[in-house]
């Protein structure tokens, strides 16, 4: 954890920096910075990375370049950053998958919490509990009542074993004691397609992936998996209105290799936080239904620890494991 004197240094940076430019210490960055993303171009995390990358490029007057390293549910991207030089020039755009994978994979070559330095939270987007409109339920309570009356007859989709939609549904099952069958797909789009086609009953979809279908009436949204309603779907209840304490979001933050100097961490953290309060950066994120998550590196570290424990318990409870 950063010591108190580092926060004094952080405050000094905030005073010294101009409104439009973050002054670099030790010449950082003296070369392009790579933002490593473990997902395909065009997805939620990729859009977040490119939006933040553009902002940081303007602030530091240096290129922040997004690189997509796809494979092993973001583990290849994470390992690339873990093995990189701790100079602030290779950063991971972390996601909820990192917290889940810590328990899901048996033979990881790294420990995400131990081997990376938390820099800054960026934003979170709630998953949204969707059903096919042909299913005669219009609220979470009605869905639970039907699933309870017909144990094992309803099913739910996921975008893969151990994916955020999967563990979100498992958390829902645990908190409501309903019995449903899991059907795994290769991705969000396939799961949504079969939900629309009536081949599955329930899916905790990503908000960007499901938004158009919800607005067109092809899907019915019962709740968003956040502590409060989403401005993107103001008429859809938050899950906490039915299940206090339930929360399932896809989130993103920035991590660096361990031993990255504290002054670099603080510079990037400040630049991100300034951006999260600026409409220029937040406008494209708001289109995803995202909520800004400003905070210190220590705030982010506590968040990561809590998410890792929370989803680790779900993974352990269902016995899900991948090599």
Backbone as numpy.savetxt, mean C-alpha at the origin, in Angstrom:
# Nx Ny Nz CAx CAy CAz Cx Cy Cz
16.41 3.77 15.48 15.57 4.95 15.48 16.45 6.20 15.48
15.95 7.25 14.85 16.70 8.48 14.84 16.67 9.10 16.22
17.84 9.60 16.64 17.92 10.22 17.95 17.40 11.66 17.90
17.22 12.24 19.10 16.61 13.56 19.18 17.41 14.60 18.42
18.73 14.51 18.45 19.55 15.51 17.76 19.31 15.47 16.26
18.91 14.32 15.74 18.64 14.24 14.31 17.37 15.00 13.95
16.42 15.05 14.89 15.23 15.83 14.63 15.52 17.32 14.70
16.47 17.71 15.54 16.91 19.10 15.56 17.52 19.45 14.21
18.32 18.52 13.67 18.91 18.73 12.35 17.82 18.82 11.29
16.81 18.00 11.43 15.69 18.01 10.48 14.99 19.38 10.50
14.77 19.93 11.72 14.14 21.24 11.83 15.00 22.31 11.17
16.30 22.20 11.34 17.19 23.17 10.71 17.10 23.10 9.20
16.98 21.88 8.67 16.82 21.71 7.22 15.55 22.39 6.74
14.48 22.24 7.51 13.20 22.81 7.11 13.28 24.33 7.03
14.02 24.93 7.95 14.15 26.38 7.95 15.04 26.84 6.81
16.11 26.08 6.56 17.09 26.49 5.56 16.60 26.31 4.14
15.67 25.38 3.92 15.22 25.08 2.55 14.29 26.15 2.03
14.36 26.44 0.76 13.44 27.39 0.14 12.12 26.70 -0.11
11.10 27.50 -0.51 9.77 26.93 -0.74 9.75 26.02 -1.95
10.64 26.23 -2.90 10.59 25.50 -4.16 11.73 24.53 -4.36
12.64 24.46 -3.41 13.82 23.62 -3.64 14.39 23.16 -2.31
14.70 21.87 -2.21 15.31 21.32 -1.01 16.82 21.34 -1.20
17.54 22.05 -0.35 18.98 22.12 -0.47 19.60 20.77 -0.12
20.58 20.34 -0.87 21.22 19.05 -0.65 22.38 19.18 0.32
22.53 18.19 1.15 23.69 18.09 2.04 24.66 17.06 1.47
25.93 17.30 1.69 26.96 16.38 1.19 26.82 16.14 -0.32
26.27 17.12 -1.03 26.13 16.98 -2.47 25.08 16.00 -2.91
24.18 15.60 -2.00 23.15 14.62 -2.37 22.00 15.31 -3.07
21.49 14.69 -4.12 22.05 13.56 -4.85 22.95 14.08 -5.98
24.10 13.49 -6.12 25.03 13.93 -7.17 24.91 13.09 -8.43
23.93 12.23 -8.48 23.64 11.43 -9.67 22.17 11.02 -9.62
21.63 10.46 -10.70 20.21 10.07 -10.69 19.88 9.09 -9.57
18.67 9.22 -9.07 18.16 8.35 -8.02 17.13 7.41 -8.65
17.21 6.12 -8.32 16.30 5.13 -8.89 15.26 4.71 -7.84
14.01 4.82 -8.24 12.89 4.37 -7.42 12.47 3.00 -7.92
12.70 1.98 -7.11 12.46 0.60 -7.53 11.04 0.19 -7.16
10.31 -0.29 -8.16 8.91 -0.68 -8.00 8.76 -2.16 -8.34
8.08 -2.90 -7.49 7.92 -4.34 -7.70 6.68 -4.72 -8.48
6.01 -3.75 -9.10 4.78 -4.01 -9.85 4.92 -3.51 -11.28
4.00 -3.92 -12.11 4.01 -3.54 -13.53 3.71 -2.05 -13.70
4.17 -1.48 -14.81 3.82 -0.09 -15.12 2.30 0.07 -15.24
1.81 1.20 -14.78 0.40 1.51 -14.89 -0.44 1.14 -13.69
0.11 0.34 -12.78 -0.63 -0.03 -11.58 -0.55 1.06 -10.51
-1.24 0.82 -9.40 -1.34 1.81 -8.33 0.04 2.24 -7.82
0.89 1.27 -7.47 2.20 1.61 -6.93 3.08 2.31 -7.96
2.99 1.89 -9.20 3.76 2.53 -10.26 3.33 3.99 -10.44
2.02 4.25 -10.40 1.54 5.63 -10.53 2.02 6.48 -9.36
1.95 5.92 -8.16 2.45 6.64 -6.98 3.93 6.95 -7.15
4.70 5.96 -7.58 6.14 6.15 -7.74 6.46 7.24 -8.76
5.78 7.21 -9.88 6.07 8.21 -10.93 5.63 9.61 -10.51
4.53 9.69 -9.77 4.07 10.99 -9.28 5.07 11.57 -8.28
5.48 10.75 -7.32 6.44 11.21 -6.32 7.80 11.46 -6.95
8.17 10.63 -7.92 9.45 10.81 -8.61 9.54 12.16 -9.31
8.46 12.56 -9.97 8.45 13.86 -10.64 8.61 14.99 -9.63
7.93 14.86 -8.52 8.01 15.88 -7.47 9.44 15.97 -6.91
10.03 14.84 -6.58 11.38 14.83 -6.02 12.41 15.34 -7.03
12.20 15.03 -8.29 13.11 15.55 -9.33 13.11 17.07 -9.33
11.94 17.66 -9.18 11.84 19.12 -9.13 12.47 19.68 -7.87
12.25 19.01 -6.76 12.76 19.52 -5.49 14.28 19.43 -5.39
14.84 18.33 -5.86 16.28 18.11 -5.72 17.07 18.51 -6.97
16.35 18.87 -8.03 17.01 19.22 -9.29 17.95 18.11 -9.76
17.43 16.91 -9.66 18.14 15.71 -10.09 17.09 14.70 -10.52
17.42 13.82 -11.44 16.46 12.84 -11.94 16.16 11.77 -10.90
14.87 11.52 -10.67 14.41 10.39 -9.88 13.67 9.48 -10.87
14.25 8.33 -11.17 13.83 7.48 -12.26 13.16 6.21 -11.72
11.97 5.91 -12.21 11.25 4.70 -11.78 11.74 3.51 -12.59
12.10 2.44 -11.88 12.45 1.17 -12.52 11.53 0.08 -11.98
10.89 -0.64 -12.89 10.00 -1.73 -12.50 10.75 -3.06 -12.52
10.85 -3.69 -11.36 11.48 -5.01 -11.24 10.40 -5.97 -10.75
9.79 -6.68 -11.69 8.60 -7.47 -11.40 9.00 -8.91 -11.11
8.36 -9.49 -10.11 8.58 -10.90 -9.82 8.55 -11.21 -8.34
8.09 -12.42 -8.02 8.07 -12.92 -6.64 7.34 -11.97 -5.70
6.22 -11.42 -6.18 5.35 -10.58 -5.33 6.11 -9.44 -4.68
6.93 -8.75 -5.44 7.75 -7.59 -5.05 9.06 -7.97 -4.37
9.31 -9.24 -4.15 10.53 -9.62 -3.42 11.80 -9.35 -4.24
11.73 -9.47 -5.57 12.90 -9.18 -6.39 13.28 -7.71 -6.29
12.28 -6.85 -6.32 12.53 -5.41 -6.20 13.11 -5.08 -4.83
12.55 -5.68 -3.80 13.03 -5.41 -2.45 14.47 -5.87 -2.28
14.79 -7.05 -2.80 16.16 -7.55 -2.67 17.14 -6.66 -3.42
16.75 -6.12 -4.55 17.63 -5.23 -5.30 18.01 -4.01 -4.45
17.04 -3.47 -3.74 17.31 -2.31 -2.89 18.13 -2.71 -1.67
17.81 -3.83 -1.07 18.57 -4.30 0.09 20.04 -4.45 -0.24
20.35 -4.92 -1.47 21.74 -5.16 -1.87 22.43 -3.90 -2.41
21.71 -2.81 -2.57 22.27 -1.60 -3.17 23.15 -0.84 -2.17
23.96 0.03 -2.70 24.80 0.88 -1.86 23.91 1.83 -1.03
24.25 2.05 0.23 23.42 2.90 1.10 23.74 4.38 0.91
23.55 4.87 -0.30 23.89 6.26 -0.62 22.68 7.09 -1.00
21.50 6.54 -0.82 20.29 7.29 -1.14 19.94 7.34 -2.61
20.67 6.61 -3.43 20.43 6.66 -4.88 19.67 5.46 -5.41
19.33 4.51 -4.52 18.46 3.40 -4.88 17.44 3.24 -3.76
16.19 3.55 -4.05 15.14 3.55 -3.04 14.02 2.60 -3.46
13.39 2.00 -2.48 12.27 1.10 -2.74 10.96 1.84 -2.52
10.06 1.72 -3.48 8.68 2.17 -3.27 7.95 0.98 -2.66
7.93 0.96 -1.34 7.40 -0.17 -0.59 5.87 -0.17 -0.65
5.30 -1.33 -0.31 3.84 -1.47 -0.35 3.39 -2.45 0.72
2.08 -2.62 0.82 1.52 -3.57 1.78 2.06 -4.97 1.56
2.44 -5.29 0.33 3.00 -6.62 0.04 4.24 -6.90 0.88
5.03 -5.87 1.15 6.24 -6.09 1.94 5.92 -6.56 3.36
4.87 -6.01 3.94 4.46 -6.42 5.28 3.92 -7.84 5.27
3.17 -8.20 4.24 2.58 -9.53 4.14 3.65 -10.58 3.86
4.57 -10.25 2.95 5.57 -11.23 2.51 6.50 -11.69 3.63
6.66 -10.88 4.64 7.55 -11.25 5.74 7.13 -12.57 6.39
5.82 -12.83 6.42 5.32 -14.10 6.97 4.99 -15.11 5.88
4.64 -14.62 4.69 4.16 -15.52 3.64 5.27 -16.37 3.03
6.46 -15.81 2.86 7.55 -16.52 2.19 8.50 -17.16 3.21
8.81 -18.42 2.95 9.64 -19.18 3.88 11.13 -18.82 3.79
11.59 -18.56 2.58 13.04 -18.48 2.36 13.49 -17.15 1.78
12.99 -16.07 2.32 13.44 -14.76 1.86 14.92 -14.57 2.19
15.63 -13.89 1.28 17.05 -13.65 1.49 17.31 -12.33 2.23
16.27 -11.76 2.77 16.40 -10.50 3.48 15.30 -10.42 4.53
15.46 -9.51 5.45 14.43 -9.17 6.43 14.07 -7.71 6.18
12.85 -7.46 5.70 12.48 -6.12 5.27 12.67 -5.08 6.37
12.24 -5.38 7.58 12.36 -4.44 8.69 13.82 -4.21 9.05
14.58 -5.26 9.09 15.99 -5.16 9.52 16.88 -4.55 8.44
16.62 -4.86 7.19 17.57 -4.55 6.12 17.24 -3.30 5.32
16.17 -2.59 5.70 15.89 -1.32 5.04 15.67 -0.23 6.08
15.83 1.00 5.64 15.60 2.17 6.49 14.30 2.84 6.05
13.34 3.02 6.95 12.11 3.72 6.57 12.39 5.21 6.39
11.96 5.74 5.26 12.17 7.16 4.97 10.89 7.96 5.17
9.84 7.58 4.44 8.61 8.36 4.49 7.43 7.53 4.04
6.32 7.69 4.72 5.06 7.20 4.21 4.62 8.13 3.09
3.86 7.58 2.15 3.36 8.42 1.06 1.83 8.51 1.13
1.16 7.41 0.87 -0.30 7.45 0.81 -0.87 6.05 0.97
-2.15 6.00 1.29 -2.86 4.72 1.36 -4.17 4.82 0.62
-4.59 3.71 0.04 -5.85 3.63 -0.69 -6.62 2.44 -0.14
-7.88 2.61 0.27 -8.60 1.49 0.85 -8.97 0.44 -0.20
-8.94 -0.81 0.21 -9.60 -1.83 -0.58 -11.11 -1.66 -0.41
-11.87 -2.11 -1.39 -13.31 -1.92 -1.34 -14.00 -3.27 -1.49
-14.89 -3.56 -0.56 -15.63 -4.82 -0.54 -16.74 -4.75 -1.58
-16.61 -5.57 -2.64 -17.55 -5.54 -3.76 -18.25 -6.87 -3.93
-19.50 -6.80 -4.36 -20.26 -8.00 -4.72 -20.89 -7.79 -6.09
-21.29 -8.89 -6.70 -22.06 -8.80 -7.93 -23.46 -8.29 -7.58
-24.00 -7.33 -8.36 -25.33 -6.80 -8.03 -26.44 -7.83 -8.00
-26.21 -8.98 -8.63 -27.24 -10.03 -8.60 -27.36 -10.66 -7.22
-26.32 -10.54 -6.40 -26.39 -11.09 -5.04 -27.28 -10.16 -4.21
-28.35 -10.66 -3.63 -29.34 -9.80 -2.97 -28.91 -9.32 -1.58
-27.78 -8.62 -1.53 -27.33 -8.00 -0.29 -26.90 -6.57 -0.61
-27.23 -5.66 0.31 -26.93 -4.25 0.07 -26.12 -3.62 1.19
-25.67 -4.42 2.12 -24.84 -3.91 3.21 -23.95 -5.03 3.72
-22.95 -4.65 4.48 -22.07 -5.65 5.09 -22.88 -6.55 6.02
-23.78 -5.95 6.77 -24.60 -6.74 7.71 -25.43 -7.79 6.97
-26.01 -7.39 5.83 -26.80 -8.35 5.06 -25.93 -9.45 4.48
-24.71 -9.09 4.05 -23.81 -10.11 3.52 -23.44 -11.11 4.61
-23.11 -10.60 5.79 -22.73 -11.49 6.90 -23.90 -12.41 7.26
-25.10 -11.86 7.27 -26.28 -12.67 7.61 -26.47 -13.79 6.58
-26.30 -13.46 5.31 -26.47 -14.49 4.27 -25.37 -15.55 4.36
-24.12 -15.10 4.55 -23.00 -16.05 4.64 -23.14 -16.93 5.88
-23.68 -16.38 6.95 -23.88 -17.16 8.17 -24.98 -18.19 7.98
-26.01 -17.82 7.23 -27.13 -18.74 6.98 -26.76 -19.85 6.01
-25.74 -19.58 5.16 -25.33 -20.56 4.15 -23.83 -20.81 4.27
-23.39 -21.40 5.37 -21.95 -21.57 5.58 -21.28 -22.38 4.47
-20.20 -21.83 3.92 -19.43 -22.53 2.90 -19.97 -22.42 1.49
-21.14 -21.78 1.30 -21.73 -21.71 -0.04 -21.27 -20.47 -0.81
-20.90 -19.42 -0.10 -20.40 -18.23 -0.76 -18.89 -18.32 -0.91
-18.38 -17.65 -1.94 -16.94 -17.66 -2.15 -16.41 -16.24 -2.32
-15.10 -16.11 -2.24 -14.49 -14.80 -2.45 -13.27 -14.96 -3.33
-13.03 -13.97 -4.15 -11.88 -13.95 -5.04 -10.71 -13.26 -4.37
-9.51 -13.55 -4.90 -8.32 -12.78 -4.53 -7.47 -12.62 -5.77
-6.50 -11.73 -5.68 -5.57 -11.55 -6.79 -4.32 -12.40 -6.61
-4.43 -13.44 -5.76 -3.33 -14.37 -5.54 -3.18 -14.71 -4.08
-2.61 -15.86 -3.79 -2.40 -16.30 -2.41 -1.53 -15.28 -1.68
-2.02 -14.79 -0.56 -1.26 -13.85 0.23 -1.29 -12.42 -0.27
-2.05 -12.15 -1.31 -2.17 -10.79 -1.81 -2.98 -9.94 -0.84
-2.88 -8.61 -0.92 -3.70 -7.78 -0.03 -5.20 -8.09 -0.09
-5.81 -8.30 -1.28 -7.23 -8.68 -1.27 -7.50 -10.00 -0.56
-6.54 -10.94 -0.63 -6.73 -12.23 0.05 -6.72 -12.05 1.57
-5.68 -11.39 2.10 -5.60 -11.26 3.55 -6.69 -10.34 4.08
-7.13 -9.37 3.25 -8.24 -8.52 3.66 -9.51 -9.34 3.87
-9.77 -10.28 2.94 -10.94 -11.14 3.07 -10.80 -12.09 4.26
-9.59 -12.58 4.48 -9.37 -13.48 5.62 -9.55 -12.74 6.95
-9.14 -11.48 7.00 -9.39 -10.68 8.20 -10.88 -10.49 8.41
-11.60 -10.25 7.33 -13.05 -10.12 7.39 -13.69 -11.41 7.90
-13.25 -12.55 7.37 -13.77 -13.83 7.84 -13.51 -14.02 9.33
-12.30 -13.67 9.76 -11.93 -13.86 11.16 -12.80 -13.00 12.08
-13.05 -11.76 11.65 -13.79 -10.84 12.52 -15.28 -11.07 12.50
-15.80 -11.76 11.47 -17.24 -12.01 11.38 -17.61 -13.47 11.61
-16.59 -14.35 11.62 -16.80 -15.79 11.81 -17.63 -16.41 10.69
-17.56 -15.84 9.47 -18.27 -16.45 8.35 -17.36 -17.46 7.66
-17.97 -18.40 6.98 -17.25 -19.46 6.27 -17.43 -19.25 4.77
-16.34 -18.94 4.07 -16.39 -18.74 2.62 -15.21 -19.46 1.98
-15.37 -19.82 0.72 -14.31 -20.49 -0.02 -13.47 -19.48 -0.79
-12.16 -19.68 -0.77 -11.23 -18.79 -1.45 -10.97 -19.27 -2.87
-11.06 -18.36 -3.84 -10.70 -18.64 -5.23 -9.64 -17.63 -5.65
-8.45 -18.12 -5.94 -7.32 -17.24 -6.26 -7.21 -17.02 -7.76
-6.97 -15.78 -8.13 -6.73 -15.39 -9.52 -5.31 -14.86 -9.66
-4.94 -14.55 -10.89 -3.58 -14.07 -11.14 -3.42 -12.57 -10.92
-4.54 -11.87 -10.81 -4.45 -10.43 -10.64 -5.80 -9.81 -10.41
-5.77 -8.50 -10.17 -6.97 -7.73 -9.86 -7.97 -7.78 -11.01
-7.49 -7.59 -12.24 -8.39 -7.52 -13.39 -9.16 -8.82 -13.59
-8.48 -9.97 -13.44 -9.14 -11.26 -13.62 -10.19 -11.50 -12.55
-9.86 -11.12 -11.32 -10.80 -11.31 -10.22 -12.04 -10.45 -10.43
-11.84 -9.20 -10.83 -12.97 -8.31 -11.08 -13.83 -8.83 -12.23
-13.19 -9.34 -13.28 -13.94 -9.86 -14.43 -14.86 -11.00 -14.02
-14.36 -11.91 -13.19 -15.20 -13.04 -12.77 -16.24 -12.61 -11.74
-15.98 -11.57 -10.98 -17.00 -11.05 -10.07 -18.14 -10.44 -10.89
-17.80 -9.67 -11.89 -18.82 -9.08 -12.77 -19.59 -10.19 -13.49
-18.89 -11.25 -13.88 -19.52 -12.37 -14.58 -20.33 -13.28 -13.69
-20.31 -13.05 -12.38 -21.11 -13.83 -11.46 -20.51 -15.16 -11.07
-19.23 -15.37 -11.38 -18.58 -16.65 -11.04 -18.03 -16.66 -9.62
-17.89 -15.49 -9.03 -17.54 -15.40 -7.61 -18.49 -14.39 -6.97
-18.60 -14.44 -5.64 -19.58 -13.62 -4.94 -18.99 -12.33 -4.37
-17.73 -12.37 -3.98 -17.16 -11.26 -3.21 -15.72 -11.03 -3.60
-15.31 -9.77 -3.60 -13.90 -9.45 -3.84 -13.56 -8.14 -3.15
-12.45 -8.15 -2.42 -11.92 -6.91 -1.84 -11.00 -6.29 -2.88
-11.57 -5.46 -3.71 -10.88 -4.93 -4.89 -10.05 -3.70 -4.54
-9.07 -3.44 -5.39 -8.38 -2.16 -5.29 -9.35 -1.08 -5.76
-9.32 0.06 -5.11 -10.26 1.12 -5.46 -10.06 1.62 -6.90
-8.80 1.85 -7.35 -8.64 2.28 -8.74 -9.15 1.26 -9.75
-8.95 -0.04 -9.46 -9.38 -1.07 -10.39 -10.88 -1.23 -10.46
-11.57 -0.94 -9.35 -13.01 -1.19 -9.29 -13.87 0.04 -9.49
-13.27 1.23 -9.39 -14.05 2.47 -9.35 -15.02 2.60 -10.53
-14.53 2.40 -11.75 -15.39 2.56 -12.91 -16.54 1.59 -12.92
-16.31 0.37 -12.47 -17.36 -0.64 -12.45 -18.39 -0.35 -11.37
-17.93 0.22 -10.26 -18.85 0.61 -9.19 -19.76 1.74 -9.68
-19.16 2.73 -10.32 -19.94 3.88 -10.79 -20.90 3.51 -11.90
-20.55 2.49 -12.70 -21.43 2.08 -13.80 -22.53 1.14 -13.33
-22.40 0.61 -12.11 -23.38 -0.34 -11.59 -23.05 -1.79 -11.86
-21.90 -2.05 -12.50 -21.50 -3.44 -12.77 -21.10 -4.15 -11.49
-20.67 -3.39 -10.50 -20.34 -3.94 -9.18 -21.07 -3.12 -8.12
-21.36 -3.78 -7.00 -21.95 -3.08 -5.85 -20.91 -3.02 -4.73
-20.60 -1.83 -4.30 -19.65 -1.64 -3.20 -20.40 -1.63 -1.88
-19.99 -2.49 -0.97 -20.64 -2.56 0.34 -19.90 -1.75 1.40
-18.57 -1.64 1.26 -17.80 -0.89 2.25 -16.39 -0.67 1.73
-15.76 0.40 2.18 -14.34 0.61 1.93 -13.58 0.20 3.19
-12.43 -0.42 2.97 -11.68 -0.99 4.10 -10.81 0.02 4.80
-11.38 1.14 5.18 -10.62 2.20 5.83 -11.33 2.63 7.10
-10.64 3.46 7.89 -11.21 3.93 9.13 -12.30 4.98 8.90
-12.32 5.55 7.69 -13.32 6.56 7.37 -13.73 6.41 5.91
-14.81 7.04 5.54 -15.29 6.95 4.16 -14.30 7.61 3.20
-14.30 7.11 1.97 -13.41 7.66 0.95 -14.11 8.80 0.22
-13.41 9.92 0.01 -13.99 11.01 -0.79 -14.37 10.56 -2.20
-13.71 9.51 -2.69 -14.02 9.00 -4.03 -15.34 8.26 -4.08
-15.78 7.70 -2.93 -17.05 6.98 -2.83 -17.75 7.41 -1.54
-18.18 8.65 -1.48 -18.70 9.18 -0.21 -19.96 8.49 0.30
-20.70 7.85 -0.58 -21.94 7.18 -0.17 -21.71 5.74 0.29
-20.49 5.26 0.15 -20.16 3.89 0.56 -19.61 3.92 1.98
-20.18 3.15 2.91 -19.72 3.19 4.30 -18.28 2.71 4.44
-17.65 3.15 5.50 -16.38 2.58 5.90 -16.65 1.28 6.65
-15.78 0.31 6.49 -15.98 -0.98 7.14 -16.07 -0.84 8.66
-15.40 0.15 9.21 -15.43 0.34 10.66 -16.83 0.68 11.16
-17.71 1.12 10.28 -19.09 1.38 10.69 -19.82 0.08 11.01
-19.32 -1.04 10.50 -19.89 -2.36 10.79 -18.98 -3.19 11.67
-17.67 -3.08 11.41 -16.67 -3.87 12.14 -15.62 -2.92 12.73
-15.84 -2.42 13.92 -14.85 -1.51 14.52 -13.47 -2.17 14.59
-12.47 -1.44 14.14 -11.10 -1.94 14.17 -10.65 -2.56 12.86
-11.58 -2.79 11.93 -11.19 -3.37 10.64 -10.56 -2.30 9.77
-9.42 -2.64 9.15 -8.81 -1.76 8.18 -7.96 -2.59 7.22
-8.14 -2.37 5.93 -7.37 -3.07 4.90 -7.13 -2.10 3.75
-5.90 -1.67 3.62 -5.55 -0.69 2.59 -4.33 -1.16 1.82
-4.18 -0.60 0.63 -2.90 -0.72 -0.07 -2.19 0.61 0.14
-0.98 0.55 0.60 -0.25 1.77 0.96 1.14 1.74 0.31
1.76 2.89 0.27 3.10 3.01 -0.27 3.95 3.93 0.60
5.24 3.60 0.64 6.22 4.44 1.33 7.56 4.30 0.65
8.53 5.02 1.13 9.89 4.95 0.59 10.82 4.35 1.62
11.63 3.38 1.19 12.64 2.75 2.03 13.99 2.78 1.32
15.05 2.82 2.12 16.41 2.81 1.59 17.17 1.63 2.17
18.31 1.26 1.59 19.14 0.21 2.20 19.58 0.63 3.60
19.73 -0.35 4.48 20.19 -0.02 5.83 21.56 0.67 5.75
21.84 1.48 6.75 23.06 2.27 6.85 23.06 3.50 5.95
21.93 3.80 5.31 21.81 5.06 4.58 21.92 6.21 5.59
22.75 7.22 5.33 22.95 8.30 6.30 21.64 9.00 6.70
21.56 9.37 7.97 20.36 10.00 8.49 20.05 11.32 7.80
21.08 12.08 7.43 20.77 13.37 6.81 20.10 13.20 5.45
20.46 12.16 4.72 19.80 11.88 3.45 18.35 11.46 3.70
18.15 10.59 4.69 16.79 10.14 5.04 15.91 11.34 5.37
16.45 12.27 6.17 15.66 13.42 6.59 15.35 14.37 5.44
16.30 14.54 4.55 16.04 15.39 3.38 14.90 14.85 2.53
14.95 13.56 2.24 13.91 12.97 1.40 12.57 13.00 2.13
12.59 12.70 3.43 11.37 12.72 4.22 10.71 14.09 4.15
11.50 15.14 4.32 10.93 16.48 4.29 10.36 16.79 2.91
11.08 16.44 1.86 10.60 16.72 0.51 9.28 16.02 0.23
9.16 14.77 0.67 7.91 14.02 0.48 6.78 14.68 1.25
7.03 15.04 2.51 5.98 15.64 3.33 5.51 16.98 2.77
6.45 17.78 2.24 6.05 19.03 1.60 5.14 18.72 0.41
5.50 17.71 -0.37 4.70 17.33 -1.52 3.30 16.86 -1.16
3.19 16.14 -0.04 1.88 15.62 0.36 0.91 16.73 0.74
1.44 17.93 0.98 0.59 19.07 1.24 0.39 19.96 0.03
0.88 19.52 -1.13 0.82 20.33 -2.34 -0.16 19.70 -3.33
-1.13 20.48 -3.84 -2.11 19.92 -4.78 -1.49 19.36 -6.06
-0.32 19.88 -6.44 0.32 19.40 -7.66 0.66 17.92 -7.53
1.19 17.53 -6.38 1.53 16.12 -6.17 0.28 15.31 -5.85
-0.61 15.86 -5.03 -1.73 15.07 -4.52 -2.85 14.85 -5.53
-2.98 15.72 -6.54 -4.10 15.58 -7.48 -4.14 14.22 -8.15
-3.03 13.72 -8.74 -3.10 12.39 -9.37 -3.27 11.27 -8.35
-2.80 11.46 -7.13 -2.99 10.44 -6.10 -4.45 10.41 -5.64
-5.06 11.59 -5.55 -6.47 11.65 -5.16 -7.35 10.94 -6.18
-6.95 10.95 -7.45 -7.72 10.23 -8.47 -7.71 8.73 -8.23
-6.70 8.24 -7.51 -6.64 6.83 -7.14 -7.45 6.53 -5.88
-8.00 7.59 -5.27 -8.69 7.42 -4.00 -7.74 7.39 -2.83
-6.53 7.91 -3.03 -5.48 7.82 -2.02 -5.60 8.94 -1.00
-5.16 8.63 0.20 -5.09 9.60 1.30 -3.63 9.79 1.68
-3.20 11.04 1.82 -1.81 11.33 2.16 -1.48 10.83 3.57
-0.25 10.36 3.74 0.21 9.87 5.04 1.50 10.58 5.44
1.44 11.86 5.75 2.66 12.56 6.15 3.13 12.07 7.52
4.43 12.22 7.76 4.97 11.81 9.06 6.47 11.69 9.03
7.04 11.42 10.17 8.49 11.29 10.32 8.95 9.88 9.96
10.25 9.67 9.79 10.74 8.31 9.58 10.34 7.37 10.72
10.33 7.88 11.96 9.93 7.03 13.08 8.45 6.67 13.01
7.60 7.61 12.57 6.18 7.30 12.38 6.03 6.15 11.39
6.78 6.24 10.32 6.71 5.20 9.28 7.23 3.87 9.82
8.29 3.91 10.62 8.83 2.67 11.19 7.80 1.98 12.07
7.09 2.76 12.87 6.05 2.17 13.73 4.91 1.60 12.89
4.54 2.31 11.84 3.49 1.83 10.94 3.90 0.50 10.31
5.13 0.40 9.81 5.61 -0.83 9.18 5.59 -2.00 10.17
6.04 -1.74 11.38 6.07 -2.80 12.39 4.65 -3.30 12.68
3.70 -2.38 12.82 2.32 -2.77 13.12 1.70 -3.54 11.96
1.93 -3.09 10.72 1.38 -3.78 9.56 1.97 -5.19 9.42
3.25 -5.33 9.69 3.92 -6.63 9.58 3.36 -7.61 10.60
3.14 -7.15 11.82 2.56 -8.01 12.85 1.11 -8.36 12.51
0.34 -7.36 12.11 -1.09 -7.57 11.80 -1.28 -8.62 10.72
-0.61 -8.42 9.57 -0.82 -9.34 8.46 -0.09 -10.66 8.67
0.98 -10.64 9.45 1.65 -11.88 9.79 0.74 -12.82 10.56
-0.06 -12.27 11.45 -1.00 -13.09 12.21 -2.04 -13.71 11.30
-2.52 -12.95 10.30 -3.51 -13.49 9.37 -2.89 -14.61 8.54
-1.70 -14.37 8.01 -1.01 -15.38 7.21 -0.81 -16.66 8.02
-0.37 -16.50 9.26 -0.15 -17.66 10.13 -1.46 -18.40 10.41
-2.52 -17.65 10.59 -3.79 -18.27 10.98 -4.37 -19.13 9.86
-4.09 -18.77 8.60 -4.62 -19.56 7.48 -3.60 -20.56 6.94
-2.39 -20.52 7.51 -1.36 -21.47 7.10 -0.83 -21.27 5.70
-0.92 -20.05 5.19 -0.44 -19.76 3.84 1.08 -19.63 3.84
1.74 -20.33 2.93 3.20 -20.26 2.82 3.61 -20.41 1.35
4.61 -19.65 0.96 5.20 -19.77 -0.37 6.71 -19.87 -0.22
7.33 -20.56 -1.17 8.78 -20.71 -1.10 9.48 -19.47 -1.62
